XYZ file of N, CA and C in Angstrom:
759
model
N 96.909 67.617 88.394
C 96.555 67.478 90.272
C 94.905 68.226 90.469
N 94.446 67.697 91.413
C 93.409 68.088 91.950
C 93.625 68.459 93.283
N 92.954 69.742 93.699
C 93.124 70.324 95.056
C 91.593 70.980 95.549
N 91.633 71.022 96.897
C 90.864 71.991 97.343
C 91.283 72.903 98.044
N 90.463 74.417 97.634
C 90.839 75.573 97.964
C 90.020 76.283 99.159
N 90.680 76.512 100.350
C 89.725 77.165 101.439
C 90.184 78.569 101.621
N 89.321 79.407 100.943
C 89.631 80.833 100.851
C 88.893 81.731 101.784
N 89.275 82.565 102.595
C 89.014 83.740 103.289
C 88.284 84.583 102.234
N 86.903 84.859 102.180
C 86.067 85.624 101.324
C 85.401 86.782 102.188
N 85.610 88.129 101.806
C 85.103 89.028 102.742
C 84.592 90.312 101.545
N 83.431 90.652 101.384
C 83.266 91.435 100.392
C 83.693 92.894 100.594
N 83.786 93.528 101.741
C 84.313 94.759 102.107
C 84.809 94.790 103.408
N 85.618 96.017 103.939
C 86.381 96.039 105.073
C 85.084 96.006 106.794
N 83.908 96.223 106.168
C 82.829 96.010 107.206
C 81.966 94.757 106.954
N 81.953 94.306 106.129
C 81.248 92.594 106.170
C 82.018 91.806 106.971
N 81.045 90.923 107.464
C 81.888 89.547 108.048
C 82.348 88.477 107.005
N 83.431 88.108 107.337
C 84.175 87.177 106.534
C 83.958 85.705 106.817
N 84.273 85.083 105.902
C 84.151 83.561 106.083
C 84.889 82.876 105.263
N 85.282 81.668 105.856
C 86.367 80.630 104.540
C 84.977 80.196 103.516
N 85.361 79.880 102.585
C 84.710 79.253 101.543
C 85.541 78.086 100.618
N 85.105 77.351 100.416
C 85.541 76.067 99.888
C 85.326 76.194 98.422
N 86.251 75.737 97.532
C 86.562 75.436 95.967
C 87.364 74.437 95.675
N 86.843 73.686 94.615
C 87.909 72.750 94.228
C 88.011 72.957 92.736
N 89.755 72.544 92.412
C 90.012 72.737 91.170
C 90.449 71.422 90.662
N 90.088 71.015 89.681
C 90.597 69.807 88.689
C 91.716 70.218 87.639
N 92.820 69.169 87.596
C 93.926 69.082 86.595
C 94.870 70.449 86.720
N 95.059 70.723 87.854
C 96.108 71.909 87.868
C 97.602 71.335 87.663
N 98.118 72.097 87.156
C 99.520 71.775 86.358
C 100.473 71.836 87.639
N 101.530 71.176 87.585
C 102.584 71.507 88.859
C 103.596 72.351 88.531
N 103.634 72.847 87.388
C 104.414 73.920 86.993
C 103.879 75.372 86.945
N 102.631 75.349 87.523
C 101.877 76.615 87.606
C 102.263 77.298 88.677
N 102.351 78.405 88.782
C 102.557 79.439 90.000
C 101.330 79.231 90.842
N 101.546 79.682 92.080
C 100.369 79.624 93.035
C 99.343 80.666 92.401
N 99.809 81.894 91.975
C 98.915 83.172 91.679
C 98.425 82.541 90.323
N 99.148 81.893 89.391
C 98.397 81.238 88.394
C 97.285 80.564 88.516
N 97.104 79.467 89.499
C 96.489 78.782 89.908
C 94.980 79.560 90.593
N 95.326 80.819 91.157
C 94.268 81.451 91.667
C 93.687 82.250 90.431
N 94.315 82.668 89.344
C 93.602 83.192 87.944
C 92.814 82.061 87.417
N 93.412 80.795 87.421
C 92.492 79.637 87.060
C 91.317 79.724 87.670
N 91.153 79.864 88.820
C 90.393 79.794 89.991
C 88.999 80.728 89.484
N 89.733 81.941 89.231
C 88.895 83.174 89.338
C 88.117 83.158 87.867
N 88.874 82.642 86.732
C 88.100 82.364 85.361
C 86.701 81.383 85.456
N 87.031 80.203 86.248
C 86.007 79.546 86.392
C 84.936 80.001 87.178
N 85.163 81.046 88.158
C 84.272 81.740 89.203
C 83.493 82.558 88.227
N 84.289 83.503 87.136
C 83.619 84.417 86.468
C 82.831 83.881 85.322
N 83.200 82.791 85.155
C 82.452 81.861 83.876
C 80.951 81.356 84.463
N 80.930 81.157 85.971
C 79.660 80.802 86.622
C 79.050 82.018 86.715
N 79.497 83.024 86.954
C 78.729 84.454 87.385
C 78.845 84.963 88.755
N 80.173 84.252 89.283
C 80.409 84.459 90.656
C 81.457 85.559 90.791
N 81.684 86.224 92.032
C 82.211 87.269 92.397
C 83.830 86.714 92.254
N 84.913 87.108 91.617
C 86.230 86.382 91.550
C 86.782 86.857 93.014
N 88.030 85.778 93.197
C 88.492 85.970 94.581
C 89.417 87.355 94.296
N 89.356 88.440 94.955
C 90.178 89.516 95.099
C 91.869 89.201 95.848
N 92.609 89.264 95.106
C 94.229 89.552 95.630
C 94.768 90.384 95.027
N 96.252 90.592 95.638
C 97.271 91.627 95.180
C 98.381 90.821 94.555
N 98.771 91.343 93.221
C 100.090 90.991 92.757
C 100.341 92.002 91.618
N 101.822 92.231 91.209
C 102.098 93.131 90.372
C 103.132 92.497 89.537
N 104.618 92.500 89.979
C 105.496 92.148 89.152
C 105.612 90.373 88.921
N 105.106 89.966 89.882
C 105.257 88.116 89.874
C 106.456 87.820 89.430
N 107.480 88.460 89.814
C 108.890 88.203 89.792
C 109.603 87.823 91.122
N 108.868 88.116 92.223
C 109.576 87.901 93.556
C 110.058 89.313 93.923
N 109.669 90.267 93.273
C 110.608 91.653 93.553
C 109.909 92.549 94.307
N 108.504 92.762 94.173
C 107.794 94.039 94.872
C 107.118 93.588 95.954
N 106.598 92.134 96.119
C 105.961 91.764 97.379
C 104.595 92.149 97.385
N 104.101 92.569 96.634
C 102.372 92.752 96.469
C 101.527 91.302 97.027
N 102.291 90.295 96.665
C 101.587 89.272 96.447
C 101.557 88.430 97.805
N 101.550 89.172 98.781
C 101.737 88.498 100.163
C 100.107 87.616 100.360
N 100.272 86.380 100.512
C 99.061 85.729 101.300
C 99.368 84.665 102.155
N 98.740 84.424 103.007
C 99.138 83.378 104.390
C 98.535 81.967 103.681
N 99.306 80.957 103.256
C 98.930 79.846 102.597
C 99.260 78.855 103.765
N 98.356 77.845 104.128
C 98.269 76.877 105.201
C 98.974 77.250 106.564
N 99.069 78.640 106.938
C 99.331 79.342 108.143
C 100.815 79.730 107.939
N 101.240 79.867 106.675
C 102.493 80.405 106.558
C 102.780 81.456 105.689
N 103.106 82.769 105.909
C 103.043 83.905 105.125
C 103.959 83.389 104.009
N 103.287 83.564 102.736
C 104.033 83.530 101.329
C 104.061 81.915 101.357
N 103.599 81.126 102.013
C 103.533 79.587 101.955
C 104.967 78.919 102.073
N 104.921 77.680 102.172
C 106.138 76.655 102.349
C 106.665 76.393 100.791
N 107.775 76.630 100.432
C 108.189 76.114 99.248
C 109.056 75.105 99.386
N 108.715 74.364 98.045
C 109.470 73.194 97.984
C 111.292 73.462 97.892
N 111.679 71.950 98.169
C 113.235 72.040 98.194
C 113.965 72.550 97.011
N 113.159 72.959 96.143
C 113.915 73.159 94.682
C 114.076 74.713 95.122
N 113.398 75.500 95.925
C 113.459 76.615 96.102
C 114.715 76.941 97.135
N 115.976 77.513 97.257
C 116.704 77.705 98.290
C 116.204 78.356 99.603
N 115.737 79.550 99.158
C 115.596 80.393 100.409
C 114.010 80.635 100.374
N 113.719 81.417 101.492
C 112.286 81.948 101.348
C 111.929 82.691 100.356
N 111.007 82.970 99.784
C 110.564 83.867 98.679
C 109.003 84.274 98.835
N 109.000 84.752 97.723
C 107.238 85.471 97.643
C 106.182 84.474 97.153
N 105.123 84.884 97.330
C 104.082 83.950 96.909
C 103.800 83.551 95.412
N 104.236 84.796 94.722
C 104.151 84.622 93.177
C 105.398 83.166 92.820
N 106.443 83.480 93.645
C 107.405 82.146 93.027
C 106.765 80.947 93.820
N 106.034 80.910 94.462
C 105.612 79.464 95.055
C 104.713 78.768 93.886
N 105.192 77.515 93.718
C 104.671 76.581 92.417
C 103.735 75.559 93.051
N 103.008 74.927 92.098
C 102.062 73.883 92.684
C 102.545 72.853 92.670
N 103.939 72.625 92.606
C 104.745 71.162 92.791
C 105.107 71.216 94.093
N 104.772 72.267 94.877
C 105.237 72.196 96.310
C 104.011 71.562 97.020
N 102.855 71.354 96.354
C 101.399 70.690 97.012
C 101.853 69.101 96.504
N 100.643 68.453 96.840
C 100.414 66.970 96.415
C 98.958 67.050 95.891
N 98.783 66.014 94.992
C 97.168 66.011 94.444
C 96.615 65.509 95.627
N 95.711 66.046 95.819
C 94.385 65.964 96.731
C 94.494 66.850 97.824
N 95.745 67.497 97.886
C 95.708 68.612 99.069
C 94.612 69.466 99.307
N 94.225 69.919 100.509
C 93.638 70.881 100.965
C 94.467 72.151 101.460
N 94.297 73.485 100.314
C 95.023 74.497 100.705
C 94.284 75.684 101.455
N 94.671 76.054 102.533
C 93.757 76.906 103.290
C 94.779 78.753 102.874
N 93.717 79.500 102.283
C 94.486 80.780 101.998
C 93.765 81.921 102.625
N 94.767 82.824 103.364
C 93.957 83.678 104.029
C 94.871 85.158 103.832
N 94.106 86.220 104.300
C 95.201 87.323 104.183
C 95.976 87.743 105.197
N 96.861 88.982 105.536
C 97.892 89.154 106.197
C 96.873 89.550 107.508
N 97.158 89.104 108.776
C 96.369 89.509 109.784
C 97.141 90.295 110.463
N 96.467 91.636 110.812
C 97.381 92.665 111.886
C 96.622 93.814 111.621
N 96.264 94.272 113.038
C 95.339 95.475 113.000
C 95.640 96.772 112.272
N 97.178 96.813 111.986
C 97.614 97.593 111.096
C 97.461 97.391 109.518
N 97.289 96.025 109.499
C 96.658 95.807 107.769
C 95.190 95.555 107.684
N 94.423 96.548 107.542
C 92.801 96.314 107.473
C 92.300 95.625 106.181
N 91.472 94.696 106.174
C 91.294 94.120 104.894
C 90.621 94.929 104.096
N 90.710 95.233 102.964
C 90.042 95.856 101.889
C 88.958 95.006 101.232
N 89.204 93.651 100.877
C 88.307 92.720 100.396
C 89.143 91.285 100.131
N 88.373 90.478 100.685
C 88.687 88.883 100.466
C 90.191 88.936 101.032
N 91.397 88.663 99.948
C 92.807 88.571 100.362
C 93.577 89.879 100.225
N 93.066 90.932 99.842
C 93.856 92.278 99.784
C 93.685 92.909 101.029
N 94.790 93.576 101.562
C 94.831 94.215 102.950
C 95.420 95.647 102.547
N 95.446 96.641 103.255
C 95.693 97.953 103.231
C 96.989 98.034 104.042
N 98.248 98.184 103.001
C 99.632 98.250 103.741
C 100.248 99.500 103.991
N 99.286 100.586 103.511
C 99.594 102.076 103.559
C 100.558 102.265 104.867
N 99.964 101.686 106.003
C 100.704 101.694 107.384
C 102.219 102.094 106.944
N 102.601 101.096 106.386
C 103.988 100.862 106.244
C 104.695 102.057 105.640
N 104.027 102.552 104.615
C 104.384 103.829 103.830
C 104.659 104.966 104.994
N 103.698 105.104 105.713
C 103.403 106.267 106.784
C 104.952 106.113 107.986
N 105.053 104.846 107.927
C 106.085 104.666 109.039
C 107.607 105.106 108.220
N 107.856 104.878 106.902
C 108.686 105.541 106.457
C 108.809 106.960 106.284
N 107.521 107.458 105.951
C 107.610 108.961 105.795
C 107.889 109.541 107.056
N 107.509 108.989 108.364
C 107.742 109.489 109.615
C 108.932 109.643 109.789
N 109.984 108.830 109.034
C 111.427 108.920 109.460
C 112.090 109.581 108.685
N 111.354 109.529 107.204
C 112.237 110.534 106.215
C 113.862 110.143 106.056
N 114.567 110.827 105.406
C 116.038 110.862 105.338
C 116.672 111.663 105.765
N 116.809 113.155 105.185
C 117.370 114.164 105.675
C 116.083 114.967 105.342
N 116.430 116.206 106.410
C 115.259 117.446 106.504
C 116.028 118.540 105.707
N 116.945 118.700 105.478
C 117.608 119.823 104.794
C 118.151 119.676 103.385
N 118.191 120.770 102.625
C 118.722 120.492 101.457
C 120.184 120.344 101.198
N 120.705 119.320 100.329
C 121.869 119.189 100.565
C 122.716 119.367 99.149
N 121.865 119.873 98.401
C 122.545 120.137 96.860
C 121.995 118.856 95.701
N 122.778 118.957 94.691
C 122.669 117.641 93.733
C 123.401 116.709 94.462
N 123.029 115.557 93.846
C 123.650 114.211 94.272
C 124.992 114.164 94.056
N 125.940 113.801 95.148
C 127.454 113.587 94.982
C 127.764 112.671 93.935
N 129.180 112.898 93.342
C 129.579 111.868 92.404
C 129.700 110.604 93.390
N 129.761 109.511 92.512
C 129.929 108.281 93.093
C 131.145 108.231 93.898
N 131.044 107.465 94.826
C 132.166 107.244 95.624
C 132.921 108.429 96.383
N 132.268 109.546 96.366
C 133.043 110.811 96.960
C 132.805 110.921 98.334
N 131.716 110.178 98.689
C 131.648 109.996 100.272
C 132.313 108.477 100.806
N 133.379 107.958 101.109
C 133.597 106.767 101.836
C 132.820 106.336 102.624
N 132.526 105.020 102.497
C 131.748 104.057 103.401
C 132.423 102.960 103.645
N 132.666 102.665 104.945
C 133.295 101.239 105.219
C 132.580 100.191 104.905
N 133.098 99.382 104.176
C 132.693 98.023 103.713
C 131.613 97.448 104.278
N 132.083 97.231 105.873
C 131.150 96.267 106.599
C 129.856 97.239 106.624
N 129.848 98.869 106.934
C 128.716 99.178 107.016
C 127.870 99.311 105.532
N 128.419 99.194 104.535
C 127.872 99.292 103.436
C 126.862 98.004 103.004
N 127.773 96.738 103.186
C 127.153 95.541 103.526
C 125.910 95.406 104.286
N 126.070 95.918 105.453
C 124.956 95.817 106.176
C 123.764 96.770 106.071
N 124.131 98.017 105.272
C 123.233 98.543 104.924
C 122.392 98.039 103.636
N 123.073 97.567 102.917
C 122.413 96.997 101.904
C 121.480 95.634 101.984
N 121.939 94.981 102.894
C 121.228 93.807 103.648
C 119.989 94.294 104.099
N 120.017 95.495 104.773
C 118.677 95.856 105.466
C 117.857 96.313 104.328
N 118.278 97.148 103.358
C 117.579 97.969 102.387
C 116.952 97.021 101.260
N 117.284 95.613 101.500
C 116.607 94.587 100.391
C 115.475 94.239 101.024
N 114.693 94.784 102.055
C 113.250 95.083 102.418
C 112.461 95.440 101.272
N 111.500 94.651 101.126
C 110.595 95.017 99.893
C 109.289 95.443 100.544
N 109.305 95.410 101.988
C 107.944 96.108 102.589
C 106.687 95.216 102.392
N 106.874 93.658 101.872
C 105.659 93.096 101.743
C 104.532 92.771 102.974
N 105.356 92.814 104.043
C 104.616 92.816 105.445
C 104.278 91.235 105.889
N 105.250 90.189 105.487
C 105.015 88.808 105.782
C 105.485 88.764 107.243
N 106.572 89.897 107.700
C 106.982 89.644 109.224
C 105.777 90.130 110.033
N 105.050 90.835 109.430
C 103.797 91.238 110.424
C 102.895 89.905 110.555
N 102.612 89.559 109.410
C 101.701 88.464 109.272
C 102.302 87.318 110.422
N 103.398 87.164 110.265
C 103.967 85.917 110.929
C 104.034 86.271 112.517
N 104.065 87.591 113.059
C 104.300 87.679 114.147
C 103.175 87.303 115.193
N 103.410 86.764 116.346
C 101.790 86.557 117.029
C 101.725 87.578 117.589
N 102.349 89.183 117.668
C 102.088 90.115 118.173
C 101.593 91.223 116.888
N 101.596 90.734 115.765
C 101.247 91.702 114.684
C 102.224 92.932 114.702
N 103.558 92.399 114.906
C 104.513 93.969 114.939
C 105.089 93.682 113.486
N 105.552 95.410 113.361
C 106.074 95.359 112.137
C 107.825 95.748 112.318
N 108.092 95.317 113.700
C 109.500 95.860 114.050
C 110.547 95.373 113.016
N 110.651 94.292 112.524
C 111.905 94.076 111.598
C 111.640 94.938 110.279
N 110.793 95.290 109.879
C 110.471 96.224 108.732
C 111.115 97.573 109.129
N 110.463 98.113 110.383
C 110.997 99.265 110.977
C 112.486 99.378 111.115
N 112.795 98.395 111.769
C 114.230 98.047 112.234
C 114.873 98.265 110.767
N 114.763 97.299 109.848
C 115.337 97.495 108.368
C 115.617 98.770 107.926
N 114.802 99.635 107.830
C 114.633 100.940 107.482
C 115.583 101.813 108.500
N 115.540 101.969 109.465
C 116.086 102.542 110.490
C 117.842 102.387 110.316
N 118.090 100.891 109.983
C 119.345 100.396 109.905
C 119.926 100.751 108.900
N 119.621 100.770 107.571
C 119.590 100.962 106.289
C 120.077 102.436 106.290
N 119.310 103.181 106.800
C 119.318 104.748 106.552
C 120.487 105.092 107.806
N 120.473 104.687 109.015
C 121.280 105.053 109.833
C 122.852 104.648 109.731
N 123.058 103.647 108.731
C 124.445 102.990 108.642
C 125.139 104.193 107.712
N 124.882 104.671 106.924
C 124.908 105.414 105.639
C 125.462 107.059 106.124
N 126.512 107.419 105.849
C 126.876 108.896 106.315
C 126.159 109.926 106.180
N 125.181 109.823 105.289
C 124.162 110.913 105.214
C 122.795 111.070 106.125
N 122.729 109.678 106.346
C 121.731 109.396 107.442
C 122.029 109.348 109.072
N 123.270 109.406 109.227
C 123.669 109.591 110.530
C 123.356 110.746 111.640
N 123.012 111.753 110.831
C 122.910 112.925 111.408
C 121.811 113.046 112.062
N 120.650 112.630 111.622
C 119.160 112.235 112.350
C 118.819 111.161 112.372
N 120.013 110.303 112.641
C 119.278 108.827 112.832
C 118.505 108.620 114.191
N 118.948 109.125 115.206
C 118.109 109.243 116.650
C 116.720 109.808 116.711
N 116.782 110.754 115.842
C 115.323 111.648 115.527
C 114.455 110.446 114.914
N 115.093 110.301 114.041
C 114.533 109.014 112.879
C 114.046 108.022 113.653
N 114.639 107.289 114.703
C 114.258 106.150 115.436
C 113.255 106.590 116.014
N 113.152 107.480 116.859
C 111.762 107.872 117.604
C 110.413 107.945 116.747
N 110.690 108.782 115.624
C 109.749 109.267 114.743
C 109.140 107.884 114.157
N 109.787 106.757 113.782
C 109.279 105.858 113.110
C 108.802 104.680 114.365
N 109.332 104.691 115.322
C 108.717 103.902 116.145
C 107.213 104.592 116.716
N 107.523 105.743 116.735
C 105.970 106.488 117.453
C 104.904 106.190 116.037
N 105.493 106.161 114.993
C 104.588 105.859 113.983
C 103.910 104.676 113.672
N 104.924 103.526 114.060
C 104.880 102.195 114.278
C 103.508 101.957 115.242
N 103.836 102.504 116.250
C 102.909 101.865 117.260
C 101.545 102.736 117.026
N 101.197 103.948 116.364
C 100.362 104.637 116.541
C 99.705 104.021 115.031
N 99.947 103.255 114.396
C 99.359 102.459 113.565
C 98.586 100.921 113.833
N 99.093 100.997 114.933
C 98.267 99.480 115.865
C 99.085 98.526 115.610
N 100.361 98.464 115.236
C 101.015 97.235 115.289
C 101.559 97.001 116.704
N 101.690 95.555 116.876
C 101.844 95.222 118.392
C 103.641 95.358 118.660
N 104.095 95.216 119.799
C 105.287 95.277 120.346
C 106.058 93.830 119.912
N 107.384 93.829 119.985
C 108.219 92.912 119.682
C 108.737 92.261 120.693
N 108.465 90.974 120.881
C 108.890 90.013 122.231
C 109.735 89.291 121.457
N 110.486 89.117 120.545
C 111.613 88.346 120.199
C 111.309 87.081 119.923
N 110.018 86.584 119.103
C 109.924 85.386 118.683
C 110.626 85.072 117.657
N 111.127 85.777 116.612
C 111.929 85.318 115.775
C 111.161 85.202 114.148
N 109.854 84.713 114.469
C 108.845 84.531 113.533
C 109.200 85.293 112.050
N 109.307 86.718 112.609
C 109.203 87.622 111.392
C 110.691 87.396 110.351
N 111.783 87.123 110.893
C 113.080 86.714 109.922
C 112.839 85.305 109.653
N 112.108 84.169 110.124
C 112.104 82.893 109.464
C 111.135 82.978 108.416
N 110.339 84.044 108.068
C 109.565 84.028 106.996
C 109.863 84.964 105.800
N 110.593 86.039 106.283
C 111.051 87.367 105.484
C 111.876 86.693 104.157
N 111.189 86.968 103.104
C 111.569 86.652 101.746
C 112.763 87.275 101.364
N 113.413 88.339 101.855
C 114.552 88.668 101.541
C 115.624 88.591 102.729
N 115.419 87.717 103.701
C 116.408 86.944 104.838
C 116.779 88.303 105.534
N 116.079 89.602 105.595
C 116.401 90.313 106.592
C 116.780 89.788 108.020
N 118.245 89.963 108.828
C 118.348 89.329 109.838
C 117.729 89.887 111.060
N 117.438 88.839 112.132
C 116.624 89.476 113.454
C 117.689 90.937 113.901
N 118.999 90.588 113.670
C 119.667 91.396 114.680
C 119.552 93.127 114.083
N 118.870 93.474 113.112
C 118.513 94.719 112.656
C 117.547 94.928 113.985
N 116.784 94.652 114.548
C 116.017 95.068 115.901
C 116.698 95.220 116.634
N 117.982 94.507 116.878
C 119.114 94.680 117.963
C 119.368 96.124 117.775
N 119.740 96.325 116.519
C 120.575 97.415 116.162
C 119.398 98.729 116.723
N 118.187 98.801 116.053
C 117.296 99.404 116.503
C 117.186 100.132 117.977
N 117.210 98.817 118.697
C 116.922 98.978 120.288
C 118.380 99.988 120.985
N 119.387 99.423 120.209
C 120.592 100.231 120.814
C 120.278 101.593 120.642
N 120.119 101.909 119.082
C 119.661 103.407 118.362
C 118.485 104.172 119.506
N 117.666 103.332 120.118
C 116.440 104.045 120.831
C 117.107 104.227 122.414
N 117.954 103.442 122.704
C 118.620 103.925 124.123
C 119.421 105.088 124.245
N 120.388 105.219 122.941
C 120.990 106.263 122.686
C 120.185 107.810 122.911
N 119.060 107.489 122.014
C 118.293 108.520 121.923
C 117.441 108.854 123.149
N 117.437 107.746 123.917
C 116.780 108.472 125.460
C 117.888 108.967 126.242
N 119.209 108.248 126.018
C 119.835 108.880 127.294
C 120.322 110.178 126.679
N 120.286 110.485 125.660
C 120.652 112.163 124.878
C 119.231 112.820 124.997
N 118.233 112.566 125.399
C 117.076 113.119 125.574
C 116.297 113.576 124.383
N 116.449 112.816 123.136
C 115.918 113.001 121.886
C 114.453 112.436 122.023
């Protein structure tokens, strides 16, 4: 298949960026999207041009490093053979048609400054997690498995929220550039477990303050974040965070 790529190119954080167009001929339908970009970079390298910078790591849909906005959708629209949302590395060229024009852009948010081309700095998410922590006291060695009972419903919800891989698709999809789904997922999965409940309300305030300080926007319940999340984190985790925030307010924490 033959495709036209419109890719955001930006040499460094301070440079002016622009969309640049490339044409690829003979792309295999069973190639992944990242493999297609690898082919493009090989051609650019052979011509003596600067390859397109983009993030990737596991290429197995686990780490979330491969975040790209493809035709306006974080991680791209996947074909019908993919049951649920997934990461860019699991997007295959069979999801496109011969002759298609594909626009590829980086995550867009004040909290995700561009490093180069399609690579953004997502360390803000790490700082949000660090602000919340887990527990601030020494509790000794790890307890034996199942020594602390956890209700099945809580365990399931905690595991569901813990599935967040911090890819940032929620931020890229949100019209406000908010990371509230990510922050709420971390608050929810830590607060539902017995060890995390003690400092849960302090954690909510600390993580929300860090979220705002990093330049992420506020949540206005568009729901685009949950719609594109590759791990299907439910929107209800944001409701949970808001409930915890209300409790913290009334307790003066």
